[in-house]
mmCIF file of C-alpha atoms in Angstrom:
data_model
loop_
_atom_site.group_PDB
_atom_site.id
_atom_site.type_symbol
_atom_site.label_atom_id
_atom_site.label_comp_id
_atom_site.label_asym_id
_atom_site.label_seq_id
_atom_site.Cartn_x
_atom_site.Cartn_y
_atom_site.Cartn_z
ATOM 1 C CA MET A 23 82.783 22.491 78.288
ATOM 2 C CA VAL A 24 79.609 24.361 77.405
ATOM 3 C CA LEU A 25 76.510 22.338 76.580
ATOM 4 C CA PRO A 26 75.622 22.210 72.894
ATOM 5 C CA LYS A 27 72.295 23.511 71.660
ATOM 6 C CA LEU A 28 69.607 20.928 70.914
ATOM 7 C CA PRO A 29 67.041 21.194 68.152
ATOM 8 C CA ALA A 30 64.202 23.249 69.555
ATOM 9 C CA LEU A 31 61.503 21.050 68.040
ATOM 10 C CA LEU A 32 62.849 17.850 69.567
ATOM 11 C CA MET A 33 63.157 19.453 72.979
ATOM 12 C CA ALA A 34 59.658 20.888 72.811
ATOM 13 C CA LEU A 35 58.224 17.476 71.904
ATOM 14 C CA GLY A 36 60.297 15.721 74.554
ATOM 15 C CA LEU A 37 61.201 12.893 72.153
ATOM 16 C CA THR A 38 62.855 9.974 73.929
ATOM 17 C CA THR A 39 64.673 8.972 70.743
ATOM 18 C CA VAL A 40 67.185 11.816 71.077
ATOM 19 C CA GLN A 41 70.605 10.314 71.765
ATOM 20 C CA GLY A 42 72.055 11.637 75.000
ATOM 21 C CA SER A 43 75.434 13.200 75.522
ATOM 22 C CA GLN A 44 76.593 13.339 79.144
ATOM 23 C CA PHE A 45 79.398 15.866 78.912
ATOM 24 C CA TRP A 46 80.415 15.696 82.557
ATOM 25 C CA SER A 47 79.672 13.569 85.633
ATOM 26 C CA ASN A 48 80.959 12.900 89.116
ATOM 27 C CA THR A 49 80.266 9.884 91.352
ATOM 28 C CA GLY A 50 80.709 11.690 94.653
ATOM 29 C CA THR A 51 84.465 12.098 94.574
ATOM 30 C CA THR A 52 86.841 15.019 95.018
ATOM 31 C CA ALA A 53 88.444 14.189 91.664
ATOM 32 C CA GLY A 54 87.297 15.915 88.489
ATOM 33 C CA TRP A 55 86.226 19.260 89.945
ATOM 34 C CA ASP A 56 87.866 22.534 88.964
ATOM 35 C CA THR A 57 88.030 23.894 92.495
ATOM 36 C CA PHE A 58 86.283 23.894 95.883
ATOM 37 C CA THR A 59 85.047 26.595 98.234
ATOM 38 C CA HIS A 60 85.929 26.090 101.901
ATOM 39 C CA GLU A 61 85.035 29.376 103.549
ATOM 40 C CA HIS A 62 86.008 29.823 107.194
ATOM 41 C CA LYS A 63 85.519 26.444 108.943
ATOM 42 C CA GLY A 64 83.735 24.825 106.005
ATOM 43 C CA THR A 65 84.908 21.510 104.554
ATOM 44 C CA VAL A 66 84.321 19.311 101.510
ATOM 45 C CA ASP A 67 85.178 15.642 102.143
ATOM 46 C CA GLN A 68 84.965 12.443 100.144
ATOM 47 C CA VAL A 69 83.305 9.746 102.262
ATOM 48 C CA THR A 70 82.337 6.089 101.932
ATOM 49 C CA ASN A 71 79.920 5.571 104.840
ATOM 50 C CA VAL A 72 76.963 7.564 103.450
ATOM 51 C CA VAL A 73 76.394 7.161 99.700
ATOM 52 C CA TYR A 74 73.529 7.290 97.221
ATOM 53 C CA LYS A 75 75.062 4.958 94.649
ATOM 54 C CA GLY A 76 78.428 3.305 94.272
ATOM 55 C CA SER A 77 81.061 3.609 96.982
ATOM 56 C CA THR A 78 81.663 7.363 97.484
ATOM 57 C CA ALA A 79 79.864 10.630 98.169
ATOM 58 C CA LEU A 80 80.790 14.201 99.047
ATOM 59 C CA LYS A 81 80.044 15.550 102.513
ATOM 60 C CA MET A 82 79.789 19.336 102.796
ATOM 61 C CA THR A 83 80.018 20.867 106.281
ATOM 62 C CA GLN A 84 79.617 24.412 107.549
ATOM 63 C CA ILE A 85 80.000 25.636 111.136
ATOM 64 C CA TYR A 86 78.537 28.863 112.473
ATOM 65 C CA ASP A 87 80.893 31.314 114.196
ATOM 66 C CA SER A 88 79.438 34.392 115.874
ATOM 67 C CA SER A 89 82.758 36.247 115.512
ATOM 68 C CA TYR A 90 82.868 35.692 111.741
ATOM 69 C CA THR A 91 81.157 38.125 109.338
ATOM 70 C CA GLY A 92 81.901 36.473 105.993
ATOM 71 C CA ARG A 93 79.965 33.955 103.927
ATOM 72 C CA TYR A 94 79.608 30.207 104.478
ATOM 73 C CA HIS A 95 80.303 28.278 101.262
ATOM 74 C CA SER A 96 81.332 24.600 101.166
ATOM 75 C CA GLU A 97 80.968 23.678 97.499
ATOM 76 C CA ALA A 98 82.388 21.667 94.645
ATOM 77 C CA VAL A 99 82.789 23.785 91.503
ATOM 78 C CA LYS A 100 82.712 22.912 87.806
ATOM 79 C CA TYR A 101 83.649 25.680 85.364
ATOM 80 C CA ASN A 102 82.017 26.551 82.032
ATOM 81 C CA VAL A 103 78.787 24.592 82.360
ATOM 82 C CA TYR A 104 76.536 26.875 80.328
ATOM 83 C CA LYS A 105 76.420 30.113 78.361
ATOM 84 C CA LYS A 106 73.479 32.147 77.130
ATOM 85 C CA GLY A 107 71.854 30.310 74.255
ATOM 86 C CA ASP A 108 72.623 26.795 75.536
ATOM 87 C CA THR A 109 70.124 24.111 76.534
ATOM 88 C CA GLY A 110 70.965 21.359 79.007
ATOM 89 C CA PHE A 111 70.060 19.042 81.849
ATOM 90 C CA TYR A 112 71.786 19.173 85.257
ATOM 91 C CA GLY A 113 71.257 16.802 88.180
ATOM 92 C CA PHE A 114 72.432 15.705 91.585
ATOM 93 C CA ALA A 115 71.404 13.652 94.612
ATOM 94 C CA PHE A 116 71.565 15.201 98.075
ATOM 95 C CA ARG A 117 70.937 14.171 101.680
ATOM 96 C CA LEU A 118 70.494 16.400 104.724
ATOM 97 C CA GLN A 119 71.882 15.216 108.058
ATOM 98 C CA GLU A 120 69.353 13.106 109.988
ATOM 99 C CA ASP A 121 68.756 15.674 112.743
ATOM 100 C CA TRP A 122 68.521 18.679 110.385
ATOM 101 C CA GLN A 123 66.759 21.544 112.179
ATOM 102 C CA PHE A 124 64.046 22.954 109.885
ATOM 103 C CA ASP A 125 62.449 25.263 112.457
ATOM 104 C CA PRO A 126 62.964 28.198 112.751
ATOM 105 C CA ALA A 127 62.905 28.498 108.977
ATOM 106 C CA GLN A 128 66.126 29.662 107.358
ATOM 107 C CA GLU A 129 67.649 29.527 103.880
ATOM 108 C CA PHE A 130 70.374 27.020 102.978
ATOM 109 C CA ASN A 131 71.477 26.852 99.365
ATOM 110 C CA LEU A 132 72.047 23.431 97.765
ATOM 111 C CA ALA A 133 73.237 24.241 94.220
ATOM 112 C CA GLN A 134 73.825 27.291 92.065
ATOM 113 C CA PHE A 135 74.990 28.536 88.690
ATOM 114 C CA ILE A 136 77.358 31.470 89.155
ATOM 115 C CA ALA A 137 79.824 33.636 87.227
ATOM 116 C CA ASP A 138 82.438 36.277 88.041
ATOM 117 C CA PHE A 139 81.469 39.759 86.837
ATOM 118 C CA SER A 140 84.001 41.757 88.856
ATOM 119 C CA ASP A 141 85.629 43.029 85.647
ATOM 120 C CA LEU A 142 82.505 45.117 84.910
ATOM 121 C CA ASN A 143 83.306 47.423 87.861
ATOM 122 C CA CYS A 144 79.690 48.055 88.821
ATOM 123 C CA GLY A 145 79.732 46.661 92.346
ATOM 124 C CA GLU A 146 79.053 43.053 91.271
ATOM 125 C CA ASP A 147 81.553 40.214 91.690
ATOM 126 C CA TYR A 148 80.464 36.558 91.770
ATOM 127 C CA MET A 149 76.780 36.699 90.882
ATOM 128 C CA PRO A 150 74.527 33.628 91.180
ATOM 129 C CA GLY A 151 72.000 33.066 88.438
ATOM 130 C CA ALA A 152 69.727 30.065 88.914
ATOM 131 C CA MET A 153 69.796 28.575 92.420
ATOM 132 C CA VAL A 154 68.207 25.670 94.315
ATOM 133 C CA TRP A 155 67.735 25.937 98.065
ATOM 134 C CA ILE A 156 65.555 25.068 101.028
ATOM 135 C CA GLU A 157 63.744 27.618 103.158
ATOM 136 C CA GLY A 158 62.689 25.838 106.292
ATOM 137 C CA ASN A 159 61.674 22.494 104.840
ATOM 138 C CA GLN A 160 60.441 23.857 101.504
ATOM 139 C CA LEU A 161 62.285 23.332 98.234
ATOM 140 C CA THR A 162 62.745 26.584 96.318
ATOM 141 C CA THR A 163 64.432 27.612 93.087
ATOM 142 C CA ARG A 164 64.864 30.710 90.945
ATOM 143 C CA VAL A 165 66.214 32.145 87.718
ATOM 144 C CA LYS A 166 67.935 35.510 87.319
ATOM 145 C CA TYR A 167 67.716 37.635 84.185
ATOM 146 C CA GLY A 168 68.023 41.224 83.001
ATOM 147 C CA GLU A 169 71.427 42.907 82.876
ATOM 148 C CA VAL A 170 74.280 42.530 85.345
ATOM 149 C CA CYS A 171 75.052 46.259 85.393
ATOM 150 C CA PRO A 172 73.744 48.386 86.854
ATOM 151 C CA THR A 173 72.831 45.887 89.560
ATOM 152 C CA SER A 174 69.353 47.428 89.735
ATOM 153 C CA SER A 175 68.759 45.889 86.284
ATOM 154 C CA GLN A 176 69.002 42.334 87.657
ATOM 155 C CA LYS A 177 65.633 40.592 87.910
ATOM 156 C CA ILE A 178 64.630 37.401 89.730
ATOM 157 C CA LYS A 179 61.808 34.928 89.155
ATOM 158 C CA SER A 180 61.355 32.578 92.132
ATOM 159 C CA PHE A 181 59.444 29.306 92.423
ATOM 160 C CA THR A 182 58.629 28.711 96.101
ATOM 161 C CA ASN A 183 57.089 26.037 98.334
ATOM 162 C CA LEU A 184 57.631 23.380 95.676
ATOM 163 C CA LYS A 185 57.920 20.303 97.910
ATOM 164 C CA THR A 186 58.610 19.419 101.525
ATOM 165 C CA VAL A 187 62.186 18.194 101.954
ATOM 166 C CA THR A 188 62.887 15.486 104.520
ATOM 167 C CA ALA A 189 66.125 14.849 106.383
ATOM 168 C CA GLY A 190 68.228 11.716 106.589
ATOM 169 C CA VAL A 191 67.223 10.316 103.178
ATOM 170 C CA TRP A 192 68.506 10.830 99.654
ATOM 171 C CA HIS A 193 66.637 13.105 97.246
ATOM 172 C CA ARG A 194 67.128 13.688 93.515
ATOM 173 C CA VAL A 195 67.052 17.014 91.652
ATOM 174 C CA GLU A 196 67.133 17.441 87.883
ATOM 175 C CA ILE A 197 66.993 20.754 86.024
ATOM 176 C CA GLN A 198 66.345 21.378 82.355
ATOM 177 C CA ALA A 199 66.999 24.907 81.147
ATOM 178 C CA ASN A 200 67.057 26.801 77.904
ATOM 179 C CA TRP A 201 69.279 29.716 78.862
ATOM 180 C CA GLN A 202 67.928 32.843 77.168
ATOM 181 C CA ASN A 203 67.753 36.523 78.077
ATOM 182 C CA ASP A 204 64.403 37.026 76.348
ATOM 183 C CA ASN A 205 61.015 35.358 76.486
ATOM 184 C CA THR A 206 62.132 32.316 74.499
ATOM 185 C CA GLY A 207 63.696 30.523 77.485
ATOM 186 C CA TYR A 208 62.284 27.778 79.668
ATOM 187 C CA PHE A 209 63.084 26.239 83.031
ATOM 188 C CA LYS A 210 62.016 22.904 84.524
ATOM 189 C CA LEU A 211 62.873 21.152 87.777
ATOM 190 C CA TRP A 212 62.149 17.635 89.010
ATOM 191 C CA TYR A 213 62.284 16.532 92.658
ATOM 192 C CA ASP A 214 62.405 12.796 93.375
ATOM 193 C CA GLY A 215 61.059 12.134 89.904
ATOM 194 C CA GLU A 216 58.154 14.585 90.097
ATOM 195 C CA LYS A 217 58.181 17.649 87.869
ATOM 196 C CA VAL A 218 57.568 20.605 90.201
ATOM 197 C CA VAL A 219 58.535 23.507 87.892
ATOM 198 C CA GLU A 220 57.646 23.832 84.212
ATOM 199 C CA ALA A 221 57.903 27.432 83.053
ATOM 200 C CA TYR A 222 57.979 28.522 79.410
ATOM 201 C CA ASN A 223 58.358 31.807 77.597
ATOM 202 C CA LEU A 224 60.552 33.518 80.161
ATOM 203 C CA PRO A 225 64.133 34.800 80.392
ATOM 204 C CA THR A 226 66.369 32.447 82.361
ATOM 205 C CA THR A 227 69.775 34.155 82.396
ATOM 206 C CA VAL A 228 71.395 37.570 82.173
ATOM 207 C CA GLY A 229 72.365 39.365 78.985
ATOM 208 C CA ASP A 230 76.118 38.949 79.455
ATOM 209 C CA GLY A 231 77.224 35.901 77.465
ATOM 210 C CA ARG A 232 80.090 34.620 79.603
ATOM 211 C CA ALA A 233 80.108 31.037 80.896
ATOM 212 C CA PHE A 234 78.580 30.131 84.254
ATOM 213 C CA GLN A 235 79.952 27.659 86.780
ATOM 214 C CA PHE A 236 77.844 24.897 88.340
ATOM 215 C CA ARG A 237 78.316 24.493 92.072
ATOM 216 C CA VAL A 238 76.846 21.851 94.355
ATOM 217 C CA GLY A 239 77.290 22.110 98.084
ATOM 218 C CA LEU A 240 76.126 23.696 101.267
ATOM 219 C CA TYR A 241 76.015 27.469 101.222
ATOM 220 C CA ALA A 242 74.586 28.639 104.544
ATOM 221 C CA ASN A 243 73.496 31.939 103.046
ATOM 222 C CA GLY A 244 70.834 32.474 105.703
ATOM 223 C CA TRP A 245 73.495 32.817 108.384
ATOM 224 C CA HIS A 246 75.138 35.632 106.454
ATOM 225 C CA ASP A 247 72.070 37.365 105.042
ATOM 226 C CA ALA A 248 69.532 37.072 107.871
ATOM 227 C CA GLY A 249 71.565 36.152 110.943
ATOM 228 C CA TYR A 250 71.905 32.863 112.789
ATOM 229 C CA LYS A 251 68.637 31.246 113.873
ATOM 230 C CA GLY A 252 67.938 28.144 115.904
ATOM 231 C CA THR A 253 70.400 26.002 117.837
ATOM 232 C CA GLN A 254 72.111 23.895 115.158
ATOM 233 C CA GLY A 255 75.434 25.534 114.422
ATOM 234 C CA THR A 256 76.881 22.631 112.435
ATOM 235 C CA ARG A 257 75.155 21.702 109.162
ATOM 236 C CA GLN A 258 76.023 18.827 106.841
ATOM 237 C CA VAL A 259 74.756 17.868 103.381
ATOM 238 C CA TRP A 260 75.910 14.869 101.307
ATOM 239 C CA TYR A 261 76.029 14.871 97.469
ATOM 240 C CA ASP A 262 76.343 12.106 94.909
ATOM 241 C CA GLN A 263 75.775 11.381 91.190
ATOM 242 C CA ILE A 264 76.269 14.938 89.902
ATOM 243 C CA ALA A 265 76.077 15.330 86.137
ATOM 244 C CA ALA A 266 75.166 17.461 83.137
ATOM 245 C CA GLY A 267 74.195 16.494 79.628
ATOM 246 C CA SER A 268 71.768 16.824 76.760
ATOM 247 C CA THR A 269 68.956 14.524 77.983
ATOM 248 C CA PHE A 270 67.149 13.834 81.237
ATOM 249 C CA ALA A 271 68.816 10.439 81.546
ATOM 250 C CA ASP A 272 72.237 12.114 81.379
ATOM 251 C CA ALA A 273 71.516 14.117 84.523
ATOM 252 C CA ASP A 274 69.202 11.791 86.484
ATOM 253 C CA PRO A 275 71.207 10.430 89.453
ATOM 254 C CA ALA A 276 69.184 7.200 89.307
ATOM 255 C CA GLY A 277 69.720 6.754 85.578
ATOM 256 C CA TRP A 278 73.484 6.389 85.224
ATOM 257 C CA SER A 279 76.433 4.842 87.017
#
């Protein structure tokens, strides 16, 4: 289920006449995913009372526990979404709970591409590549490149303070990536229809060619990495209209049903 390559010229020109191919989509249901992460007290639930489109959405919940030292993933997982050399579009709609506490600023991941490298025996296991998250109320994303092993060879390019995210309303994210480990790659991200990242001539993935998963969901990485901050120990994020394909329209949550 890896995205096919698209002709480089057509992609560079952004021609709207290219016929799309949505290779996978989900309308906010628990069906159709390969697995879920429910670490500690985390949950992934299908709901009908808060939706972006249609009749269902996914609600991801994580709860802080001062006696717990592990990570806080609550995610839906799709296997084999891209490999090095692929080009594709990926999108989702998300909504933070209405009373989301943005201050003090802390990181909460919203989506990530990740693969298992534990077989390389260099101290790496599940390694995220590109990620989308909020830090405080600021939308942030990144790409990871270099080599997986040794881990000191991994490099990160971050794009910070892209837009201010608001709580209690639905937002749309679309990503277009040409996944390369040299300077021929590119990476773009749209937020609520506005292009906020457009980076060319850069590596966008690691040298290892294995397939990456696509995960959407709440990963309260700030709690694990930087310690609990603030007074809101229960966090909830809703997701809907998740998709991947060969054109923007394939991945745009507003553009398909």
